Amino acid sequence: MKITYRRIKRPEYQFLEEMLYEALFVAEGKPKFPRSIIHTPELKKYVENWGSDPADIAIVVNQGKELIGAIWGRKFQADDKGYGYVDSEIPEITMAIKEGHRNSGTGTKLLSQIESEYQQIGVKALSLSVDKLSPAIEFYLRNGYVHFEESGTAITMLKHLK
């Protein structure tokens, strides 16, 4: 089935909530979080009022007609930081791909797409937060992200765009 990558459409904004839940790292053997967790202030800011800022950029991936993943970025302010906050000019990105569609190169393409979109509007760097136990750390390192700082169980990673 054909796989396509494109900017998210307004009727699909709700899909970001589903992907936000998928993006939450749960260590092997641990119970999943309740779905309601994405409505807490710490998490809902990643998708709330999506599209209200020009720096709100989201790319989705379709397999046929099914949305199977997304990557999105948003700028945060010092008084309302995201988990991967570096500064107010650096968007923090979040990515998730539905189970069964991972480890197929989709994440690499999504990352490349959003980096390109941000470069086009003059953004110089992107940040993200990843759990210290997550295997995704290696993925981000392979794609040019570096450790910026650690806090609790999370690592903030940063990539300077060309």
XYZ file of N, CA, C and O in Angstrom:
648
model
N 0.832 -1.175 0.000
C 0.000 0.000 0.000
C 0.885 1.250 0.000
O 1.909 1.293 0.671
N 0.470 2.272 -0.718
C 1.263 3.476 -0.879
C 1.359 4.269 0.430
O 0.378 4.449 1.135
N 2.580 4.747 0.711
C 2.820 5.577 1.888
C 3.101 6.996 1.418
O 3.915 7.206 0.517
N 2.398 7.971 2.030
C 2.600 9.374 1.681
C 2.818 10.209 2.941
O 2.314 9.865 4.016
N 3.557 11.295 2.782
C 3.871 12.232 3.857
C 3.361 13.602 3.430
O 3.578 14.013 2.289
N 2.693 14.292 4.351
C 2.166 15.612 4.015
C 1.838 16.387 5.292
O 1.777 15.813 6.380
N 1.605 17.687 5.115
C 1.166 18.517 6.240
C -0.208 18.051 6.716
O -1.034 17.621 5.908
N -0.425 18.159 7.997
C -1.719 17.783 8.569
C -2.796 18.755 8.086
O -2.522 19.928 7.819
N -4.014 18.242 7.960
C -5.165 19.066 7.584
C -5.996 19.344 8.838
O -6.047 18.510 9.752
N -6.667 20.470 8.864
C -7.447 20.877 10.035
C -8.373 19.770 10.565
O -8.401 19.523 11.773
N -9.113 19.050 9.731
C -9.996 18.004 10.282
C -9.225 16.858 10.967
O -9.823 16.046 11.660
N -7.926 16.804 10.775
C -7.110 15.729 11.360
C -6.412 16.139 12.657
O -5.707 15.329 13.253
N -6.597 17.371 13.107
C -5.891 17.845 14.306
C -6.092 16.917 15.501
O -5.195 16.729 16.311
N -7.264 16.298 15.604
C -7.555 15.371 16.711
C -6.573 14.182 16.701
O -6.273 13.619 17.743
N -6.070 13.836 15.532
C -5.117 12.728 15.418
C -3.856 13.001 16.241
O -3.215 12.073 16.728
N -3.518 14.275 16.415
C -2.338 14.605 17.226
C -2.511 14.153 18.673
O -1.539 13.756 19.313
N -3.733 14.190 19.178
C -3.973 13.690 20.540
C -3.682 12.190 20.619
O -3.063 11.721 21.569
N -4.150 11.460 19.617
C -3.885 10.015 19.582
C -2.379 9.749 19.536
O -1.859 8.876 20.224
N -1.677 10.521 18.723
C -0.233 10.334 18.586
C 0.516 10.804 19.827
O 1.539 10.228 20.192
N -0.003 11.823 20.512
C 0.611 12.259 21.765
C 0.583 11.117 22.775
O 1.582 10.836 23.441
N -0.536 10.428 22.838
C -0.629 9.275 23.740
C 0.365 8.190 23.330
O 1.059 7.616 24.165
N 0.468 7.928 22.032
C 1.407 6.916 21.529
C 2.860 7.293 21.802
O 3.714 6.426 21.937
N 3.131 8.592 21.864
C 4.506 9.063 22.052
C 4.999 8.877 23.488
O 6.211 8.943 23.747
N 4.095 8.642 24.418
C 4.499 8.493 25.817
C 5.265 7.188 26.009
O 4.759 6.117 25.678
N 6.472 7.294 26.542
C 7.293 6.102 26.747
C 6.823 5.334 27.977
O 6.643 5.905 29.051
N 6.633 4.039 27.803
C 6.299 3.138 28.905
C 7.337 2.020 28.879
O 7.479 1.321 27.872
N 8.075 1.893 29.963
C 9.102 0.848 30.049
C 8.462 -0.526 29.949
O 7.312 -0.731 30.389
N 9.207 -1.442 29.373
C 8.712 -2.810 29.213
C 8.296 -3.382 30.557
O 8.985 -3.241 31.563
N 7.111 -4.008 30.557
C 6.601 -4.615 31.779
C 5.807 -3.667 32.663
O 5.218 -4.089 33.649
N 5.801 -2.394 32.335
C 5.055 -1.408 33.119
C 3.680 -1.200 32.485
O 3.518 -1.340 31.272
N 2.688 -0.840 33.297
C 1.351 -0.602 32.737
C 1.307 0.700 31.930
O 2.036 1.653 32.253
N 0.465 0.718 30.899
C 0.285 1.940 30.107
C -0.390 2.997 30.975
O -1.101 2.675 31.922
N -0.168 4.248 30.600
C -0.831 5.357 31.269
C -2.315 5.354 30.904
O -2.681 4.912 29.809
N -3.173 5.905 31.770
C -4.570 6.076 31.354
C -4.620 7.113 30.232
O -3.825 8.060 30.207
N -5.536 6.938 29.292
C -5.631 7.877 28.158
C -5.850 9.316 28.615
O -5.463 10.252 27.930
N -6.465 9.485 29.754
C -6.768 10.829 30.258
C -5.512 11.646 30.545
O -5.593 12.863 30.680
N -4.355 10.996 30.608
C -3.119 11.714 30.923
C -2.822 12.820 29.910
O -2.227 13.828 30.253
N -3.282 12.649 28.676
C -2.973 13.668 27.663
C -3.750 14.963 27.886
O -3.467 15.973 27.243
N -4.690 14.945 28.824
C -5.460 16.154 29.130
C -4.905 16.908 30.334
O -5.486 17.905 30.753
N -3.788 16.428 30.886
C -3.143 17.154 31.981
C -2.448 18.392 31.400
O -2.060 18.399 30.223
N -2.282 19.445 32.196
C -1.648 20.673 31.688
C -0.258 20.434 31.084
O 0.105 21.074 30.093
N 0.499 19.506 31.658
C 1.856 19.246 31.176
C 1.875 18.668 29.771
O 2.850 18.845 29.039
N 0.820 17.955 29.396
C 0.787 17.308 28.082
C -0.142 17.973 27.077
O 0.176 18.027 25.891
N -1.281 18.473 27.522
C -2.236 19.015 26.550
C -1.672 20.208 25.782
O -2.086 20.477 24.664
N -0.684 20.888 26.348
C -0.100 22.042 25.652
C 0.612 21.648 24.357
O 0.868 22.490 23.512
N 0.891 20.368 24.183
C 1.551 19.908 22.960
C 0.590 19.880 21.756
O 1.054 19.838 20.615
N -0.713 19.896 22.018
C -1.680 19.830 20.918
C -2.812 20.855 21.031
O -3.521 21.088 20.057
N -2.976 21.453 22.189
C -4.076 22.387 22.425
C -3.981 23.595 21.488
O -2.899 24.143 21.285
N -5.119 23.986 20.933
C -5.193 25.134 20.011
C -4.208 24.987 18.855
O -3.553 25.951 18.451
N -4.107 23.778 18.342
C -3.145 23.498 17.276
C -3.376 24.408 16.075
O -4.505 24.669 15.681
N -2.284 24.898 15.517
C -2.346 25.738 14.336
C -2.495 27.211 14.639
O -2.590 28.032 13.731
N -2.495 27.582 15.917
C -2.679 28.980 16.294
C -1.404 29.804 16.134
O -1.444 31.017 16.202
N -0.277 29.152 15.912
C 1.005 29.838 15.741
C 1.636 29.365 14.434
O 1.550 28.177 14.114
N 2.273 30.258 13.673
C 2.911 29.836 12.416
C 3.985 28.761 12.609
O 4.293 28.021 11.678
N 4.532 28.663 13.814
C 5.551 27.648 14.089
C 4.952 26.293 14.461
O 5.679 25.337 14.694
N 3.617 26.198 14.524
C 2.957 24.907 14.736
C 2.988 24.169 13.400
O 2.238 24.497 12.483
N 3.864 23.194 13.308
C 3.997 22.421 12.066
C 3.811 20.948 12.397
O 4.415 20.439 13.343
N 2.976 20.289 11.608
C 2.748 18.851 11.795
C 2.738 18.162 10.440
O 2.120 18.641 9.496
N 3.440 17.048 10.379
C 3.486 16.202 9.191
C 2.863 14.867 9.582
O 3.184 14.307 10.640
N 1.978 14.371 8.740
C 1.388 13.051 8.980
C 1.844 12.096 7.886
O 2.243 12.512 6.798
N 1.770 10.828 8.212
C 2.077 9.790 7.232
C 0.835 8.917 7.074
O 0.203 8.536 8.058
N 0.481 8.685 5.821
C -0.657 7.836 5.478
C -0.152 6.555 4.838
O 0.780 6.596 4.047
N -0.808 5.463 5.169
C -0.641 4.230 4.418
C -2.008 3.959 3.814
O -2.957 3.641 4.534
N -2.104 4.176 2.516
C -3.415 4.165 1.885
C -4.204 5.335 2.420
O -3.754 6.464 2.384
N -5.363 5.056 2.993
C -6.195 6.123 3.566
C -6.042 6.233 5.076
O -6.672 7.084 5.706
N -5.228 5.369 5.681
C -5.078 5.345 7.134
C -3.905 6.209 7.588
O -2.784 6.074 7.076
N -4.157 7.088 8.549
C -3.077 7.836 9.193
C -2.344 6.874 10.124
O -2.960 6.244 10.986
N -1.030 6.753 9.954
C -0.274 5.798 10.772
C 0.792 6.454 11.636
O 1.433 5.787 12.447
N 0.991 7.758 11.482
C 1.979 8.423 12.308
C 1.997 9.920 12.077
O 1.387 10.420 11.129
N 2.699 10.595 12.978
C 2.806 12.049 12.869
C 4.059 12.533 13.583
O 4.553 11.894 14.518
N 4.535 13.667 13.128
C 5.578 14.402 13.827
C 5.121 15.842 13.850
O 4.559 16.337 12.869
N 5.279 16.483 14.981
C 4.847 17.874 15.069
C 5.771 18.643 15.993
O 6.446 18.079 16.835
N 5.794 19.952 15.754
C 6.633 20.819 16.553
C 5.911 22.090 16.927
O 5.005 22.542 16.218
N 6.341 22.626 18.037
C 5.711 23.829 18.580
C 6.728 24.567 19.428
O 7.544 23.949 20.104
N 6.661 25.894 19.389
C 7.507 26.715 20.263
C 6.810 26.905 21.600
O 5.595 27.082 21.661
N 7.591 26.849 22.654
C 7.091 27.091 24.007
C 7.813 28.301 24.594
O 8.871 28.690 24.108
N 7.238 28.858 25.633
C 7.830 30.010 26.317
C 8.427 29.567 27.648
O 8.036 28.540 28.203
N 9.346 30.358 28.167
C 10.043 30.018 29.408
C 9.084 29.816 30.578
O 9.350 29.002 31.461
N 7.954 30.525 30.587
C 7.013 30.387 31.694
C 6.009 29.239 31.509
O 5.162 29.010 32.360
N 6.125 28.508 30.384
C 5.248 27.366 30.122
C 6.013 26.353 29.264
O 5.591 25.990 28.178
N 7.128 25.902 29.777
C 8.053 25.040 29.042
C 7.465 23.670 28.742
O 6.700 23.128 29.526
N 7.905 23.107 27.609
C 7.671 21.707 27.325
C 8.797 20.904 27.967
O 9.764 21.468 28.489
N 8.695 19.598 27.899
C 9.726 18.748 28.514
C 11.079 18.884 27.841
O 12.113 18.710 28.466
N 11.101 19.188 26.550
C 12.346 19.319 25.805
C 12.693 20.767 25.504
O 13.350 21.061 24.511
N 12.273 21.673 26.355
C 12.473 23.102 26.133
C 13.960 23.472 26.171
O 14.686 23.058 27.073
N 14.384 24.246 25.185
C 15.738 24.813 25.170
C 15.639 26.329 25.247
O 16.230 26.949 26.101
N 14.872 26.929 24.337
C 14.538 28.349 24.421
C 13.323 28.637 23.551
O 12.857 27.768 22.813
N 12.804 29.846 23.636
C 11.533 30.181 22.986
C 11.617 30.250 21.461
O 10.590 30.324 20.793
N 12.814 30.213 20.894
C 12.976 30.249 19.442
C 13.186 28.871 18.823
O 13.254 28.733 17.614
N 13.322 27.861 19.675
C 13.577 26.501 19.189
C 12.333 25.647 19.393
O 11.955 25.355 20.532
N 11.678 25.241 18.301
C 10.510 24.367 18.448
C 10.901 23.013 19.045
O 11.982 22.491 18.768
N 10.013 22.499 19.864
C 10.179 21.152 20.410
C 9.325 20.218 19.579
O 8.150 20.478 19.351
N 9.917 19.129 19.117
C 9.187 18.187 18.285
C 8.765 16.950 19.078
O 9.401 16.582 20.066
N 7.686 16.350 18.610
C 7.156 15.112 19.166
C 6.804 14.216 17.985
O 6.323 14.707 16.970
N 7.058 12.930 18.125
C 6.769 12.007 17.033
C 6.206 10.705 17.579
O 6.627 10.228 18.637
N 5.283 10.128 16.820
C 4.766 8.805 17.148
C 4.303 8.116 15.872
O 3.810 8.758 14.944
N 4.487 6.826 15.865
C 4.048 5.987 14.756
C 3.285 4.815 15.378
O 3.730 4.246 16.385
N 2.154 4.489 14.798
C 1.339 3.394 15.332
C 2.141 2.093 15.352
O 2.926 1.816 14.441
N 1.883 1.318 16.384
C 2.513 0.004 16.497
C 2.187 -0.804 15.247
O 1.107 -0.705 14.688
N 3.138 -1.563 14.806
C 2.957 -2.344 13.592
C 3.484 -1.634 12.356
O 3.603 -2.232 11.296
N 3.796 -0.348 12.502
C 4.322 0.433 11.384
C 5.699 1.013 11.716
O 6.237 1.800 10.957
N 6.246 0.625 12.852
C 7.533 1.154 13.306
C 8.691 0.361 12.700
O 8.508 -0.723 12.173
N 9.872 0.937 12.798
C 11.106 0.310 12.316
C 11.064 -0.015 10.828
O 11.549 -1.055 10.391
N 10.478 0.912 10.065
C 10.391 0.707 8.620
C 10.939 1.900 7.837
O 10.743 1.985 6.635
N 11.590 2.839 8.544
C 12.114 4.039 7.891
C 11.157 5.213 7.935
O 11.506 6.327 7.551
N 9.948 4.981 8.426
C 8.940 6.038 8.486
C 9.386 7.179 9.392
O 9.236 8.361 9.044
N 9.938 6.859 10.543
C 10.382 7.887 11.486
C 11.477 8.760 10.898
O 11.463 9.985 11.065
N 12.413 8.146 10.192
C 13.503 8.902 9.573
C 12.946 9.886 8.550
O 13.358 11.047 8.500
N 11.977 9.432 7.756
C 11.374 10.326 6.756
C 10.588 11.443 7.423
O 10.636 12.587 6.976
N 9.846 11.131 8.465
C 9.101 12.168 9.175
C 10.050 13.223 9.737
O 9.803 14.420 9.624
N 11.128 12.770 10.341
C 12.118 13.681 10.919
C 12.702 14.594 9.843
O 12.788 15.812 10.017
N 13.059 14.014 8.730
C 13.615 14.788 7.622
C 12.611 15.821 7.105
O 12.966 16.972 6.829
N 11.357 15.416 6.998
C 10.307 16.308 6.499
C 10.123 17.524 7.411
O 10.049 18.651 6.945
N 10.040 17.276 8.725
C 9.788 18.411 9.620
C 11.008 19.318 9.713
O 10.885 20.539 9.801
N 12.201 18.734 9.656
C 13.414 19.557 9.658
C 13.426 20.480 8.445
O 13.735 21.666 8.553
N 13.043 19.952 7.299
C 12.982 20.743 6.072
C 11.951 21.861 6.189
O 12.210 23.003 5.803
N 10.779 21.539 6.725
C 9.723 22.544 6.896
C 10.197 23.685 7.797
O 9.953 24.860 7.509
N 10.873 23.343 8.878
C 11.347 24.381 9.791
C 12.493 25.198 9.183
O 12.566 26.404 9.386
N 13.359 24.551 8.436
C 14.429 25.296 7.758
C 13.840 26.346 6.825
O 14.356 27.454 6.735
N 12.762 26.000 6.144
C 12.133 26.919 5.190
C 11.593 28.178 5.853
O 11.450 29.201 5.189
N 11.287 28.117 7.143
C 10.808 29.325 7.828
C 11.899 29.939 8.716
O 11.617 30.786 9.554
N 13.138 29.497 8.520
C 14.264 30.124 9.200
C 14.592 29.633 10.592
O 15.395 30.243 11.300
N 14.000 28.513 10.997
C 14.313 27.945 12.309
C 15.704 27.323 12.251
O 16.041 26.619 11.310
N 16.517 27.600 13.257
C 17.925 27.175 13.266
C 18.184 25.867 14.004
O 19.229 25.251 13.831
N 17.237 25.433 14.865
C 17.451 24.213 15.649
C 16.107 23.652 16.100
O 15.112 24.372 16.147
N 16.120 22.359 16.433
C 14.951 21.677 16.982
C 15.374 20.943 18.248
O 16.524 20.498 18.358
N 14.432 20.788 19.169
C 14.717 20.037 20.390
C 13.646 18.970 20.575
O 12.612 18.976 19.900
N 13.902 18.071 21.498
C 12.938 17.033 21.857
C 13.297 16.479 23.209
O 14.398 16.710 23.720
N 12.370 15.755 23.794
C 12.602 15.092 25.067
C 12.387 13.602 24.872
O 11.448 13.183 24.193
N 13.272 12.819 25.466
C 13.169 11.364 25.357
C 13.548 10.754 26.709
O 14.440 11.256 27.395
N 12.853 9.708 27.092
C 13.143 9.024 28.344
C 14.503 8.341 28.249
O 14.859 7.793 27.207
N 15.241 8.368 29.344
C 16.587 7.761 29.378
C 16.572 6.275 29.036
O 17.573 5.737 28.565
N 15.454 5.591 29.267
C 15.366 4.156 28.994
C 14.856 3.840 27.589
O 14.807 2.683 27.196
N 14.463 4.862 26.849
C 13.863 4.632 25.538
C 14.901 4.281 24.475
O 15.931 4.951 24.350
N 14.620 3.260 23.686
C 15.521 2.929 22.581
C 15.538 4.014 21.503
O 16.425 4.034 20.650
N 14.590 4.940 21.546
C 14.537 6.034 20.564
C 15.766 6.940 20.660
O 16.097 7.632 19.691
N 16.458 6.933 21.793
C 17.669 7.758 21.931
C 18.640 7.449 20.795
O 19.181 8.357 20.160
N 18.857 6.182 20.523
C 19.791 5.781 19.458
C 19.324 6.275 18.092
O 20.127 6.707 17.274
N 18.026 6.227 17.854
C 17.456 6.731 16.609
C 17.778 8.213 16.447
O 18.235 8.654 15.387
N 17.547 8.989 17.493
C 17.802 10.431 17.402
C 19.297 10.729 17.261
O 19.676 11.622 16.497
N 20.127 9.985 17.951
C 21.580 10.175 17.799
C 22.012 9.909 16.353
O 22.791 10.677 15.784
N 21.498 8.832 15.754
C 21.823 8.517 14.358
C 21.377 9.616 13.397
O 21.929 9.768 12.316
N 20.370 10.371 13.803
C 19.827 11.420 12.944
C 20.323 12.818 13.317
O 19.718 13.814 12.935
N 21.432 12.885 14.034
C 22.102 14.162 14.282
C 21.708 14.916 15.531
O 22.177 16.036 15.749
N 20.871 14.346 16.371
C 20.506 15.003 17.623
C 21.556 14.672 18.680
O 22.117 13.576 18.686
N 21.833 15.628 19.551
C 22.836 15.445 20.599
C 22.192 15.708 21.961
O 21.194 16.417 22.065
N 22.805 15.129 22.989
C 22.338 15.379 24.351
C 22.535 16.866 24.654
O 23.617 17.403 24.435
N 21.504 17.494 25.171
C 21.597 18.896 25.575
C 21.637 18.990 27.092
O 22.491 19.641 27.654
N 20.681 18.329 27.741
C 20.687 18.275 29.207
C 19.806 17.134 29.682
O 19.026 16.581 28.917
N 19.966 16.789 30.955
C 19.160 15.739 31.570
C 18.405 16.308 32.751
O 18.909 17.189 33.447
N 17.200 15.784 32.959
C 16.397 16.190 34.103
C 15.531 14.995 34.489
O 14.712 14.534 33.687
N 15.733 14.494 35.681
C 14.976 13.325 36.128
C 15.227 12.141 35.218
O 16.383 11.763 34.984
N 14.165 11.589 34.646
C 14.310 10.424 33.773
C 14.380 10.816 32.298
O 14.360 9.946 31.428
N 14.441 12.118 32.012
C 14.390 12.578 30.618
C 15.701 13.198 30.147
O 16.453 13.778 30.927
N 15.925 13.069 28.867
C 17.051 13.713 28.199
C 16.475 14.686 27.179
O 15.606 14.314 26.391
N 16.947 15.911 27.211
C 16.603 16.872 26.169
C 17.679 16.755 25.110
O 18.878 16.780 25.423
N 17.249 16.609 23.863
C 18.178 16.493 22.742
C 17.965 17.683 21.811
O 16.879 18.256 21.755
N 19.018 18.032 21.079
C 19.006 19.219 20.227
C 19.696 18.914 18.907
O 20.661 18.160 18.871
N 19.173 19.512 17.846
C 19.826 19.407 16.552
C 19.841 20.780 15.906
O 18.795 21.423 15.773
N 21.027 21.228 15.523
C 21.149 22.462 14.770
C 20.900 22.134 13.301
O 21.480 21.205 12.766
N 19.994 22.902 12.691
C 19.656 22.683 11.286
C 20.623 23.478 10.413
O 21.119 24.520 10.808
N 20.864 22.984 9.207
C 21.820 23.644 8.308
C 21.195 24.821 7.616
O 20.045 24.944 7.418
